[in-house]
């Protein structure tokens, strides 16, 4: 009997994972891995850090070479060979060799598509210039780095403030390139809620980045040699640049799947089942080209991240090699980015996304420290927990701050993976010693706040809510209020928390009251006092600190 032939299209995150798992599960299969570019299994996620010289040695980006894959896994790795068509009836792919231009056919029993995605380039003049660049692979990295290495590159414009745009800005600044960041939406990292992204904006400004938010690039100006020398913005301003980097998103590479009649999902990516099989059970698809079941909605969604691609590749490799294997789990889109000294991370839905999807949710925002406040070096973090108002199931979280953001987002993502509620989070038994955390971790505090809201013990007021015409009680000290007055209010009653019990008579019981303090902790105590004295009261989530970031004007 002929050995099983598994053909894989695309040799990086999803494709290489599929190939190596297939080999570990089936020693006898013929496994052919096609990669149209020159490299397989390189670290896409590390590319910005090589440009910024945090990863000085380019070779460190090559996680596995074709030679290693051949020797260790007996894979038939064919680089610089592009799969240009799939003949599903004959069970063959058509392959074009870059060196000779020859097109030949390769048969398969099982085919795994892992062709990734391509950077979006807006339809505007000037994008063809040599110094207008996108970042997806090593060739792009080499080009960008050669511009940055050249001393004539002093100013750059990065278009798009998503993950890649932000990472590039950070690395360009590290390399001494004056950098402007242009983003169509009025905030950076539009995947996050505005008030959770705002500390990133402060950090970018602090590190000298020129921010242009809520505007688009309308054209790219070229000099007589056809090189970009600046961009025009929709607000009429012009920014000079020696280099333009486009980081406005990616589109899934679905051409092969579409032309061979495989089902494309509503999101525009390849539809798959829980074993990553497409509408043709002998053809699998993984990575940025497919849609995954998104945990919070259970709907197929595009999620272009390395973790899901690697895991899906592994599942597809096993299923293709053995005919069975574990099914995939819903994906939460857990992601993280560092911007100089600030880290931002999210998992599941944000409040803004929940509103767009019409998902009922409530949120609790707290400001805490990454380890015990009394232990030197505690860094602030803001944690926003989003949950189902009925059963308290956690549907999302966002964390922004310094150290420890990664740990919190991963703990919450883990709880969400198992369908955890805010009550589950409030009871997590987490490791604690002063240099590492607090006996009540920021995750616990956020969960306590959420549970108190669910139980009606301390109802929350959204930090972005309109407070015009409302009775607002600020329980901070006079000095604190003077230093940082509450944003977006007509009138505020000031009664410091420690005087509240004695001064209850100054408050009108017939009116609903919103209580605030610095970050919500004293506001909570005040809320409990007032509630037990019969007031209709809400605590402003995250206090004046988060209000200052969230309130955008009535
Ligand atoms: P890829 O890894 O892109 O691999 C697809 C491969 O298929 C490509 O090499 C392509 O040349 C090849 N190919 C395409 N068509 C054909 C064909 N017809 N024939 C042969 N070969 C073909 N994700 C994170 O989770 N965290 C991060 O920090 C992060 N950072 C990133 C930074 C950058 C700069 C980039 C570009 C991406 C980053 N990502 C990150 C996203 C992550 O890299 C992708 O989600 C992941 O690589 C997707 O895997 P994939 O296998 O689908 O595609």
PDB file of C-alpha atoms and ligand atoms in Angstrom, residues 9-15 34-37 42 44-45 47-48 81-83 114-117 135-136 164 167 253 256 286-289 304-307 309, ligand 1:
ATOM      1  CA  UNK A   9       0.691  24.814   1.709  1.00  0.00           C
ATOM      2  CA  UNK A  10       2.561  27.449   3.728  1.00  0.00           C
ATOM      3  CA  UNK A  11       5.549  26.682   5.933  1.00  0.00           C
ATOM      4  CA  UNK A  12       5.402  29.084   8.843  1.00  0.00           C
ATOM      5  CA  UNK A  13       3.176  29.163  11.960  1.00  0.00           C
ATOM      6  CA  UNK A  14       0.236  26.924  11.033  1.00  0.00           C
ATOM      7  CA  UNK A  15       1.944  24.950   8.252  1.00  0.00           C
ATOM      8  CA  UNK A  34       5.412  23.968   0.114  1.00  0.00           C
ATOM      9  CA  UNK A  35       6.532  27.496   0.932  1.00  0.00           C
ATOM     10  CA  UNK A  36       6.470  30.145  -1.775  1.00  0.00           C
ATOM     11  CA  UNK A  37       9.078  32.309  -0.026  1.00  0.00           C
ATOM     12  CA  UNK A  42      10.405  31.873  11.111  1.00  0.00           C
ATOM     13  CA  UNK A  44       6.823  36.523  12.457  1.00  0.00           C
ATOM     14  CA  UNK A  45       6.153  37.931  15.899  1.00  0.00           C
ATOM     15  CA  UNK A  47      10.256  40.702  13.197  1.00  0.00           C
ATOM     16  CA  UNK A  48       9.713  44.205  14.692  1.00  0.00           C
ATOM     17  CA  UNK A  81       7.623  26.865  -4.715  1.00  0.00           C
ATOM     18  CA  UNK A  82       4.109  28.256  -4.807  1.00  0.00           C
ATOM     19  CA  UNK A  83       0.976  26.142  -4.906  1.00  0.00           C
ATOM     20  CA  UNK A 114      -1.877  27.370   5.875  1.00  0.00           C
ATOM     21  CA  UNK A 115      -1.308  30.281   3.479  1.00  0.00           C
ATOM     22  CA  UNK A 116      -1.700  33.039   6.095  1.00  0.00           C
ATOM     23  CA  UNK A 117      -2.835  36.543   5.305  1.00  0.00           C
ATOM     24  CA  UNK A 135       5.666  43.940   7.460  1.00  0.00           C
ATOM     25  CA  UNK A 136       4.760  40.271   7.122  1.00  0.00           C
ATOM     26  CA  UNK A 164       2.038  45.706  14.501  1.00  0.00           C
ATOM     27  CA  UNK A 167       5.343  47.553  17.909  1.00  0.00           C
ATOM     28  CA  UNK A 253      -5.259  34.443   1.695  1.00  0.00           C
ATOM     29  CA  UNK A 256      -6.686  28.810  -3.569  1.00  0.00           C
ATOM     30  CA  UNK A 286      -5.564  26.686   9.573  1.00  0.00           C
ATOM     31  CA  UNK A 287      -4.150  30.028  10.637  1.00  0.00           C
ATOM     32  CA  UNK A 288      -4.887  33.553   9.473  1.00  0.00           C
ATOM     33  CA  UNK A 289      -6.722  32.253   6.392  1.00  0.00           C
ATOM     34  CA  UNK A 304      -5.168  36.543  13.063  1.00  0.00           C
ATOM     35  CA  UNK A 305      -2.925  35.474  15.925  1.00  0.00           C
ATOM     36  CA  UNK A 306      -0.015  33.088  16.251  1.00  0.00           C
ATOM     37  CA  UNK A 307      -1.376  30.977  19.119  1.00  0.00           C
ATOM     38  CA  UNK A 309      -2.577  29.236  14.145  1.00  0.00           C
TER      39      UNK A 309
HETATM   40  P1  LIG B   1       1.983  32.625   8.225  1.00  0.00           P
HETATM   41  O1  LIG B   1       2.735  32.371   9.466  1.00  0.00           O
HETATM   42  O2  LIG B   1       2.052  33.992   7.641  1.00  0.00           O
HETATM   43  O3  LIG B   1       2.448  31.580   7.142  1.00  0.00           O
HETATM   44  C1  LIG B   1       1.877  31.538   5.882  1.00  0.00           C
HETATM   45  C2  LIG B   1       2.926  31.132   4.877  1.00  0.00           C
HETATM   46  O4  LIG B   1       2.287  30.614   3.743  1.00  0.00           O
HETATM   47  C3  LIG B   1       3.748  32.316   4.383  1.00  0.00           C
HETATM   48  O5  LIG B   1       5.116  32.103   4.616  1.00  0.00           O
HETATM   49  C4  LIG B   1       3.447  32.381   2.904  1.00  0.00           C
HETATM   50  O6  LIG B   1       4.551  32.767   2.121  1.00  0.00           O
HETATM   51  C5  LIG B   1       3.026  30.954   2.592  1.00  0.00           C
HETATM   52  N1  LIG B   1       2.159  30.816   1.433  1.00  0.00           N
HETATM   53  C6  LIG B   1       1.038  31.536   1.177  1.00  0.00           C
HETATM   54  N2  LIG B   1       0.452  31.092   0.039  1.00  0.00           N
HETATM   55  C7  LIG B   1       1.216  30.075  -0.419  1.00  0.00           C
HETATM   56  C8  LIG B   1       1.127  29.228  -1.558  1.00  0.00           C
HETATM   57  N3  LIG B   1       0.122  29.339  -2.417  1.00  0.00           N
HETATM   58  N4  LIG B   1       2.088  28.310  -1.726  1.00  0.00           N
HETATM   59  C9  LIG B   1       3.108  28.179  -0.847  1.00  0.00           C
HETATM   60  N5  LIG B   1       3.240  28.974   0.239  1.00  0.00           N
HETATM   61  C10 LIG B   1       2.304  29.888   0.450  1.00  0.00           C
HETATM   62  N6  LIG B   1       0.550  37.015  16.589  1.00  0.00           N
HETATM   63  C11 LIG B   1       0.542  36.883  17.926  1.00  0.00           C
HETATM   64  O7  LIG B   1      -0.275  36.110  18.448  1.00  0.00           O
HETATM   65  N7  LIG B   1       1.407  37.573  18.712  1.00  0.00           N
HETATM   66  C12 LIG B   1       2.315  38.436  18.197  1.00  0.00           C
HETATM   67  O8  LIG B   1       3.106  39.044  18.927  1.00  0.00           O
HETATM   68  C13 LIG B   1       2.320  38.625  16.805  1.00  0.00           C
HETATM   69  N8  LIG B   1       3.194  39.480  16.237  1.00  0.00           N
HETATM   70  C14 LIG B   1       3.214  39.610  14.895  1.00  0.00           C
HETATM   71  C15 LIG B   1       4.140  40.495  14.344  1.00  0.00           C
HETATM   72  C16 LIG B   1       4.206  40.628  12.968  1.00  0.00           C
HETATM   73  C17 LIG B   1       5.184  41.597  12.380  1.00  0.00           C
HETATM   74  C18 LIG B   1       3.362  39.841  12.137  1.00  0.00           C
HETATM   75  C19 LIG B   1       3.460  39.966  10.648  1.00  0.00           C
HETATM   76  C20 LIG B   1       2.448  38.980  12.682  1.00  0.00           C
HETATM   77  C21 LIG B   1       2.365  38.865  14.070  1.00  0.00           C
HETATM   78  N9  LIG B   1       1.447  37.990  14.660  1.00  0.00           N
HETATM   79  C22 LIG B   1       1.420  37.865  16.015  1.00  0.00           C
HETATM   80  C23 LIG B   1       0.496  37.227  13.851  1.00  0.00           C
HETATM   81  C24 LIG B   1       1.026  35.823  13.562  1.00  0.00           C
HETATM   82  O9  LIG B   1       2.314  35.904  13.059  1.00  0.00           O
HETATM   83  C25 LIG B   1       0.096  35.148  12.568  1.00  0.00           C
HETATM   84  O10 LIG B   1      -1.185  35.087  13.141  1.00  0.00           O
HETATM   85  C26 LIG B   1       0.563  33.744  12.224  1.00  0.00           C
HETATM   86  O11 LIG B   1       1.839  33.774  11.657  1.00  0.00           O
HETATM   87  C27 LIG B   1      -0.407  33.108  11.234  1.00  0.00           C
HETATM   88  O12 LIG B   1       0.066  31.864  10.853  1.00  0.00           O
HETATM   89  P2  LIG B   1      -0.246  31.272   9.407  1.00  0.00           P
HETATM   90  O13 LIG B   1       0.420  29.960   9.331  1.00  0.00           O
HETATM   91  O14 LIG B   1      -1.668  31.369   9.144  1.00  0.00           O
HETATM   92  O15 LIG B   1       0.449  32.296   8.416  1.00  0.00           O
END
